[in-house]
């Protein structure tokens, strides 16, 4: 045998030997998933993604075999490690997030057992998709301002996340690396308005600020912060007034959430660990467990048509760490 070929042969044998074992059925599942989510890979990446997919699938099956209030499922993120997912979809800059003393004034109730702003009128826009950019804070912001403006005027607008990504940096926001709805509401208030999505389309990446004041479609009169960890204050606001923006900590099991009431023992409940911002559009209770109805920004095919439920009343994953909403100027 030609000695020159030995290193190549050893490399091939080593590669074959170290490849994890998977069955034809595994590949069939992966290829079906790829076709469903329109994924394509080079050959080397194919095997790497297949392995991650199978690891995630095992984790999902193990979870679903246990006794949990929520179930997991395959989705568009199933070929990613949590490290990769965090980098692309969550807030990567630490967020200075807390209103030690908020300015929301709670009433003393009583509150309805359940409320859902989606069914009260045309007050909540469709679920949007932030793509691979940590801009969830902009979708939480627009979602909330869209709703409060619709409740005040009867007109539901689609507002521009991209304007916030490009223009709100002076208010301690970081484009695709994160930001906070409360800071974004302040930007809109001082900036004199937010344009519509149609006039300032979303790109899922940072760009030059192209705000045109004459095209401002929604304005903010004031920003209301709910006192840190006051989850009843959130209930009060959602029950009486409007949907509320909040931030919380996403840990690895949440990326596979499918349905049911999410709870976790792995996440923290402090202000310094929040890494994702969303919109509470209502609340309810199931089999004695109260929960929030939450609009996410990972598209309509994730979770419950783009929504999720998370346990209410325990500051789950820090969800009461920094919640806010704007007062619209109409």
Tab-separated table of C-alpha atoms in Angstrom:
chain	number	residue	atom	x	y	z
A	1	UNK	CA	0.000	0.000	0.000
A	2	UNK	CA	1.196	3.504	-0.775
A	3	UNK	CA	2.358	4.992	2.516
A	4	UNK	CA	1.127	8.403	1.331
A	5	UNK	CA	-2.467	7.208	1.631
A	6	UNK	CA	-2.181	5.908	5.210
A	7	UNK	CA	-2.941	9.224	6.969
A	8	UNK	CA	-5.981	9.709	4.707
A	9	UNK	CA	-7.180	6.159	5.359
A	10	UNK	CA	-6.747	6.567	9.131
A	11	UNK	CA	-8.623	9.888	8.986
A	12	UNK	CA	-11.528	8.284	7.079
A	13	UNK	CA	-11.648	5.286	9.446
A	14	UNK	CA	-11.468	7.566	12.485
A	15	UNK	CA	-14.262	9.766	11.080
A	16	UNK	CA	-16.485	6.745	10.400
A	17	UNK	CA	-15.711	5.306	13.829
A	18	UNK	CA	-16.494	8.545	15.635
A	19	UNK	CA	-19.705	9.319	13.749
A	20	UNK	CA	-22.626	8.873	16.156
A	21	UNK	CA	-24.905	6.000	15.254
A	22	UNK	CA	-28.247	6.910	13.764
A	23	UNK	CA	-30.841	4.889	11.911
A	24	UNK	CA	-32.545	5.355	8.555
A	25	UNK	CA	-35.662	6.271	10.506
A	26	UNK	CA	-33.699	9.063	12.246
A	27	UNK	CA	-32.645	10.446	8.879
A	28	UNK	CA	-36.201	10.126	7.567
A	29	UNK	CA	-37.502	12.220	10.522
A	30	UNK	CA	-34.753	14.789	10.020
A	31	UNK	CA	-35.345	15.072	6.273
A	32	UNK	CA	-39.106	15.479	6.810
A	33	UNK	CA	-38.374	18.206	9.355
A	34	UNK	CA	-35.901	19.871	6.932
A	35	UNK	CA	-38.492	19.913	4.178
A	36	UNK	CA	-41.183	21.278	6.529
A	37	UNK	CA	-38.899	24.138	7.651
A	38	UNK	CA	-37.234	24.685	4.285
A	39	UNK	CA	-33.712	23.893	5.569
A	40	UNK	CA	-30.717	23.008	3.397
A	41	UNK	CA	-27.159	22.145	4.472
A	42	UNK	CA	-23.753	21.321	3.014
A	43	UNK	CA	-22.848	17.664	3.656
A	44	UNK	CA	-20.594	18.309	6.715
A	45	UNK	CA	-23.161	20.547	8.322
A	46	UNK	CA	-25.923	18.056	7.509
A	47	UNK	CA	-24.437	15.445	9.891
A	48	UNK	CA	-23.730	18.023	12.583
A	49	UNK	CA	-27.331	19.336	12.405
A	50	UNK	CA	-28.728	15.799	12.280
A	51	UNK	CA	-26.951	15.003	15.554
A	52	UNK	CA	-28.200	18.197	17.264
A	53	UNK	CA	-31.714	17.491	15.949
A	54	UNK	CA	-31.635	13.940	17.383
A	55	UNK	CA	-30.349	15.210	20.755
A	56	UNK	CA	-33.175	17.766	20.878
A	57	UNK	CA	-35.729	15.148	19.813
A	58	UNK	CA	-34.600	12.860	22.673
A	59	UNK	CA	-34.826	15.710	25.151
A	60	UNK	CA	-38.375	16.508	23.921
A	61	UNK	CA	-39.498	12.852	24.146
A	62	UNK	CA	-37.987	12.473	27.632
A	63	UNK	CA	-39.776	15.636	28.822
A	64	UNK	CA	-43.118	14.596	27.301
A	65	UNK	CA	-42.909	11.186	28.983
A	66	UNK	CA	-42.676	12.917	32.377
A	67	UNK	CA	-45.319	14.634	34.470
A	68	UNK	CA	-45.245	18.286	33.378
A	69	UNK	CA	-47.798	21.047	32.873
A	70	UNK	CA	-46.440	21.859	29.413
A	71	UNK	CA	-45.370	19.788	26.453
A	72	UNK	CA	-42.445	20.236	24.091
A	73	UNK	CA	-42.302	19.684	20.347
A	74	UNK	CA	-40.065	19.976	17.314
A	75	UNK	CA	-40.099	23.445	15.751
A	76	UNK	CA	-37.971	25.720	13.570
A	77	UNK	CA	-35.202	25.757	16.220
A	78	UNK	CA	-34.757	21.984	16.494
A	79	UNK	CA	-31.427	21.891	14.630
A	80	UNK	CA	-29.802	24.406	17.016
A	81	UNK	CA	-27.989	24.084	20.334
A	82	UNK	CA	-29.264	26.400	23.058
A	83	UNK	CA	-25.964	28.328	22.851
A	84	UNK	CA	-26.571	29.045	19.159
A	85	UNK	CA	-30.215	29.869	19.828
A	86	UNK	CA	-29.326	32.337	22.589
A	87	UNK	CA	-26.846	34.131	20.367
A	88	UNK	CA	-29.352	34.611	17.540
A	89	UNK	CA	-32.712	35.109	19.247
A	90	UNK	CA	-32.261	36.404	22.799
A	91	UNK	CA	-30.955	39.590	24.416
A	92	UNK	CA	-27.189	39.226	24.653
A	93	UNK	CA	-26.372	42.545	26.354
A	94	UNK	CA	-27.116	42.504	30.115
A	95	UNK	CA	-30.302	44.536	30.594
A	96	UNK	CA	-30.522	47.200	33.266
A	97	UNK	CA	-34.100	46.319	33.938
A	98	UNK	CA	-36.013	47.378	36.989
A	99	UNK	CA	-38.412	50.000	38.200
A	100	UNK	CA	-37.805	49.793	41.941
A	101	UNK	CA	-40.762	52.125	42.395
A	102	UNK	CA	-43.127	52.093	39.439
A	103	UNK	CA	-45.726	54.733	38.547
A	104	UNK	CA	-48.611	52.346	37.803
A	105	UNK	CA	-51.471	52.988	40.221
A	106	UNK	CA	-53.371	49.787	41.019
A	107	UNK	CA	-57.026	49.692	41.917
A	108	UNK	CA	-58.194	47.199	44.506
A	109	UNK	CA	-60.045	44.992	42.033
A	110	UNK	CA	-62.118	42.934	41.876
A	111	UNK	CA	-60.664	41.472	38.667
A	112	UNK	CA	-62.303	39.131	36.165
A	113	UNK	CA	-61.184	35.483	36.432
A	114	UNK	CA	-60.027	35.592	32.849
A	115	UNK	CA	-59.315	38.244	30.235
A	116	UNK	CA	-58.041	38.019	26.665
A	117	UNK	CA	-57.554	41.247	24.703
A	118	UNK	CA	-57.599	39.251	21.433
A	119	UNK	CA	-61.291	38.519	21.966
A	120	UNK	CA	-62.342	41.932	23.351
A	121	UNK	CA	-62.069	43.650	19.967
A	122	UNK	CA	-59.581	44.282	17.171
A	123	UNK	CA	-56.824	45.194	19.625
A	124	UNK	CA	-53.923	42.787	19.018
A	125	UNK	CA	-51.915	42.489	15.792
A	126	UNK	CA	-50.904	39.159	14.279
A	127	UNK	CA	-47.844	37.299	15.614
A	128	UNK	CA	-44.683	38.565	13.914
A	129	UNK	CA	-41.265	36.959	13.444
A	130	UNK	CA	-38.091	38.674	14.666
A	131	UNK	CA	-35.797	36.319	12.706
A	132	UNK	CA	-32.172	35.805	13.787
A	133	UNK	CA	-31.817	39.172	15.544
A	134	UNK	CA	-32.145	39.784	19.299
A	135	UNK	CA	-34.836	42.384	18.638
A	136	UNK	CA	-37.630	40.800	20.720
A	137	UNK	CA	-37.730	44.033	22.758
A	138	UNK	CA	-38.888	45.946	19.660
A	139	UNK	CA	-41.754	43.482	19.019
A	140	UNK	CA	-42.837	43.647	22.660
A	141	UNK	CA	-42.798	47.459	22.313
A	142	UNK	CA	-44.732	47.672	19.042
A	143	UNK	CA	-47.191	44.993	20.184
A	144	UNK	CA	-48.013	46.982	23.302
A	145	UNK	CA	-48.190	50.376	21.562
A	146	UNK	CA	-50.304	48.877	18.743
A	147	UNK	CA	-52.768	47.598	21.370
A	148	UNK	CA	-52.977	50.705	23.568
A	149	UNK	CA	-53.429	52.885	20.476
A	150	UNK	CA	-56.165	50.581	19.122
A	151	UNK	CA	-57.961	50.570	22.491
A	152	UNK	CA	-57.852	54.400	22.557
A	153	UNK	CA	-58.721	55.061	18.892
A	154	UNK	CA	-60.381	51.934	17.498
A	155	UNK	CA	-57.664	51.780	14.830
A	156	UNK	CA	-55.175	48.877	14.843
A	157	UNK	CA	-51.862	49.809	13.185
A	158	UNK	CA	-48.818	47.667	12.348
A	159	UNK	CA	-45.879	49.626	13.805
A	160	UNK	CA	-42.199	49.588	12.795
A	161	UNK	CA	-39.822	47.412	14.825
A	162	UNK	CA	-37.014	48.329	12.425
A	163	UNK	CA	-37.172	52.001	13.439
A	164	UNK	CA	-36.446	50.932	17.032
A	165	UNK	CA	-33.616	48.615	15.933
A	166	UNK	CA	-32.016	51.431	13.894
A	167	UNK	CA	-32.801	54.570	15.870
A	168	UNK	CA	-33.325	53.944	19.615
A	169	UNK	CA	-29.666	53.434	20.619
A	170	UNK	CA	-29.373	56.639	22.659
A	171	UNK	CA	-31.939	55.190	25.104
A	172	UNK	CA	-29.714	52.278	26.235
A	173	UNK	CA	-30.959	49.911	23.510
A	174	UNK	CA	-28.630	47.801	21.383
A	175	UNK	CA	-30.417	46.889	18.139
A	176	UNK	CA	-30.066	43.139	17.478
A	177	UNK	CA	-28.208	42.680	20.798
A	178	UNK	CA	-31.194	43.662	22.913
A	179	UNK	CA	-33.007	46.475	24.643
A	180	UNK	CA	-36.028	47.058	26.852
A	181	UNK	CA	-39.602	48.061	26.018
A	182	UNK	CA	-39.623	50.731	28.772
A	183	UNK	CA	-36.563	52.381	27.188
A	184	UNK	CA	-38.106	52.031	23.727
A	185	UNK	CA	-41.336	53.730	24.890
A	186	UNK	CA	-39.185	56.619	26.182
A	187	UNK	CA	-37.430	56.856	22.825
A	188	UNK	CA	-40.822	57.055	21.057
A	189	UNK	CA	-42.031	59.712	23.535
A	190	UNK	CA	-38.960	61.977	23.130
A	191	UNK	CA	-38.514	61.194	19.435
A	192	UNK	CA	-42.081	62.264	18.638
A	193	UNK	CA	-43.403	59.048	17.237
A	194	UNK	CA	-43.065	55.679	15.551
A	195	UNK	CA	-43.664	54.974	11.860
A	196	UNK	CA	-45.690	52.069	10.460
A	197	UNK	CA	-44.182	48.782	9.389
A	198	UNK	CA	-45.239	49.574	5.822
A	199	UNK	CA	-43.278	52.850	5.795
A	200	UNK	CA	-40.261	51.384	7.632
A	201	UNK	CA	-40.143	47.617	6.836
A	202	UNK	CA	-38.455	45.061	9.074
A	203	UNK	CA	-35.051	43.699	7.980
A	204	UNK	CA	-33.864	41.559	10.982
A	205	UNK	CA	-30.526	43.399	10.990
A	206	UNK	CA	-29.231	46.792	12.078
A	207	UNK	CA	-29.087	49.720	9.638
A	208	UNK	CA	-29.010	53.512	9.345
A	209	UNK	CA	-31.816	55.408	11.090
A	210	UNK	CA	-34.388	56.467	8.482
A	211	UNK	CA	-37.077	58.002	10.711
A	212	UNK	CA	-39.280	60.613	8.995
A	213	UNK	CA	-41.184	62.675	11.616
A	214	UNK	CA	-43.954	63.536	9.144
A	215	UNK	CA	-44.722	59.787	8.834
A	216	UNK	CA	-45.029	59.166	12.603
A	217	UNK	CA	-48.176	57.052	13.055
A	218	UNK	CA	-48.244	56.463	16.827
A	219	UNK	CA	-47.150	58.726	19.675
A	220	UNK	CA	-46.452	58.174	23.379
A	221	UNK	CA	-47.608	60.643	26.042
A	222	UNK	CA	-46.013	58.859	29.012
A	223	UNK	CA	-44.354	55.599	30.036
A	224	UNK	CA	-45.837	53.575	32.896
A	225	UNK	CA	-43.552	51.171	34.762
A	226	UNK	CA	-45.013	48.591	37.116
A	227	UNK	CA	-43.081	48.283	40.386
A	228	UNK	CA	-40.436	45.555	40.331
A	229	UNK	CA	-41.840	42.081	41.232
A	230	UNK	CA	-45.405	43.428	41.619
A	231	UNK	CA	-47.173	40.727	39.607
A	232	UNK	CA	-50.583	41.815	40.949
A	233	UNK	CA	-49.852	45.230	39.438
A	234	UNK	CA	-49.490	43.469	36.075
A	235	UNK	CA	-52.821	41.686	36.637
A	236	UNK	CA	-54.424	45.036	37.487
A	237	UNK	CA	-53.093	46.689	34.300
A	238	UNK	CA	-54.038	43.808	31.985
A	239	UNK	CA	-57.483	43.390	33.576
A	240	UNK	CA	-58.447	47.074	33.521
A	241	UNK	CA	-56.397	48.815	30.867
A	242	UNK	CA	-54.429	47.020	28.159
A	243	UNK	CA	-51.791	44.379	27.298
A	244	UNK	CA	-48.447	44.811	29.091
A	245	UNK	CA	-44.834	44.360	27.938
A	246	UNK	CA	-42.612	42.231	30.144
A	247	UNK	CA	-39.209	40.528	30.106
A	248	UNK	CA	-38.151	37.174	31.604
A	249	UNK	CA	-35.426	34.544	31.396
A	250	UNK	CA	-35.569	31.910	28.654
A	251	UNK	CA	-33.713	28.666	29.464
A	252	UNK	CA	-33.064	25.742	27.114
A	253	UNK	CA	-36.373	23.863	27.540
A	254	UNK	CA	-38.406	26.931	26.539
A	255	UNK	CA	-37.085	26.931	22.977
A	256	UNK	CA	-38.927	23.597	22.476
A	257	UNK	CA	-42.210	24.763	24.112
A	258	UNK	CA	-45.295	23.468	22.311
A	259	UNK	CA	-48.332	23.988	24.564
A	260	UNK	CA	-49.600	23.915	28.147
A	261	UNK	CA	-48.564	26.126	31.079
A	262	UNK	CA	-44.813	26.719	31.134
A	263	UNK	CA	-43.044	26.433	34.489
A	264	UNK	CA	-39.358	25.984	35.233
A	265	UNK	CA	-37.043	25.308	38.146
A	266	UNK	CA	-33.979	26.113	36.020
A	267	UNK	CA	-34.647	29.808	35.388
A	268	UNK	CA	-33.937	32.711	37.754
A	269	UNK	CA	-36.479	35.265	38.942
A	270	UNK	CA	-34.209	38.306	39.203
A	271	UNK	CA	-33.983	41.441	37.064
A	272	UNK	CA	-30.385	40.808	35.962
A	273	UNK	CA	-31.097	37.489	34.197
A	274	UNK	CA	-33.934	38.464	31.837
A	275	UNK	CA	-33.097	37.768	28.176
A	276	UNK	CA	-36.369	37.960	26.247
A	277	UNK	CA	-39.224	40.503	25.993
A	278	UNK	CA	-42.836	39.632	25.109
A	279	UNK	CA	-46.424	40.860	25.538
A	280	UNK	CA	-49.030	39.717	28.085
A	281	UNK	CA	-52.395	39.951	26.269
A	282	UNK	CA	-54.471	38.281	28.981
A	283	UNK	CA	-54.636	35.717	31.752
A	284	UNK	CA	-56.713	32.708	32.787
A	285	UNK	CA	-56.601	29.604	34.982
A	286	UNK	CA	-56.531	25.881	34.235
A	287	UNK	CA	-57.054	23.087	36.776
A	288	UNK	CA	-56.272	25.526	39.586
A	289	UNK	CA	-53.088	26.906	37.989
A	290	UNK	CA	-53.276	30.587	37.030
A	291	UNK	CA	-51.354	31.605	33.896
A	292	UNK	CA	-50.547	34.474	31.551
A	293	UNK	CA	-51.498	34.424	27.854
A	294	UNK	CA	-48.402	35.738	26.081
A	295	UNK	CA	-47.677	36.873	22.535
A	296	UNK	CA	-44.185	35.922	21.335
A	297	UNK	CA	-42.208	37.077	18.258
A	298	UNK	CA	-40.932	33.762	16.843
A	299	UNK	CA	-43.595	33.467	14.135
A	300	UNK	CA	-47.025	31.756	14.152
A	301	UNK	CA	-45.681	28.171	13.919
A	302	UNK	CA	-43.914	28.220	17.283
A	303	UNK	CA	-45.835	27.297	20.468
A	304	UNK	CA	-49.617	27.833	20.420
A	305	UNK	CA	-49.898	29.661	17.074
A	306	UNK	CA	-47.067	31.940	18.210
A	307	UNK	CA	-48.355	32.337	21.791
A	308	UNK	CA	-47.476	30.614	25.069
A	309	UNK	CA	-48.908	30.270	28.571
A	310	UNK	CA	-46.661	30.763	31.603
A	311	UNK	CA	-47.551	30.226	35.263
A	312	UNK	CA	-48.870	33.363	36.960
A	313	UNK	CA	-48.461	34.525	40.566
A	314	UNK	CA	-44.915	33.231	41.223
A	315	UNK	CA	-42.779	35.729	39.284
A	316	UNK	CA	-41.917	32.737	37.071
A	317	UNK	CA	-38.508	33.242	35.380
A	318	UNK	CA	-38.493	36.877	36.548
A	319	UNK	CA	-41.536	37.882	34.480
A	320	UNK	CA	-42.516	40.564	37.008
A	321	UNK	CA	-38.988	42.027	37.085
A	322	UNK	CA	-39.650	44.840	34.628
A	323	UNK	CA	-43.076	45.275	33.058
A	324	UNK	CA	-44.353	48.451	31.434
A	325	UNK	CA	-46.814	49.987	28.983
A	326	UNK	CA	-47.148	53.365	27.281
A	327	UNK	CA	-49.935	55.926	27.474
A	328	UNK	CA	-50.745	56.781	23.850
A	329	UNK	CA	-50.921	60.362	22.676
A	330	UNK	CA	-54.059	60.460	20.522
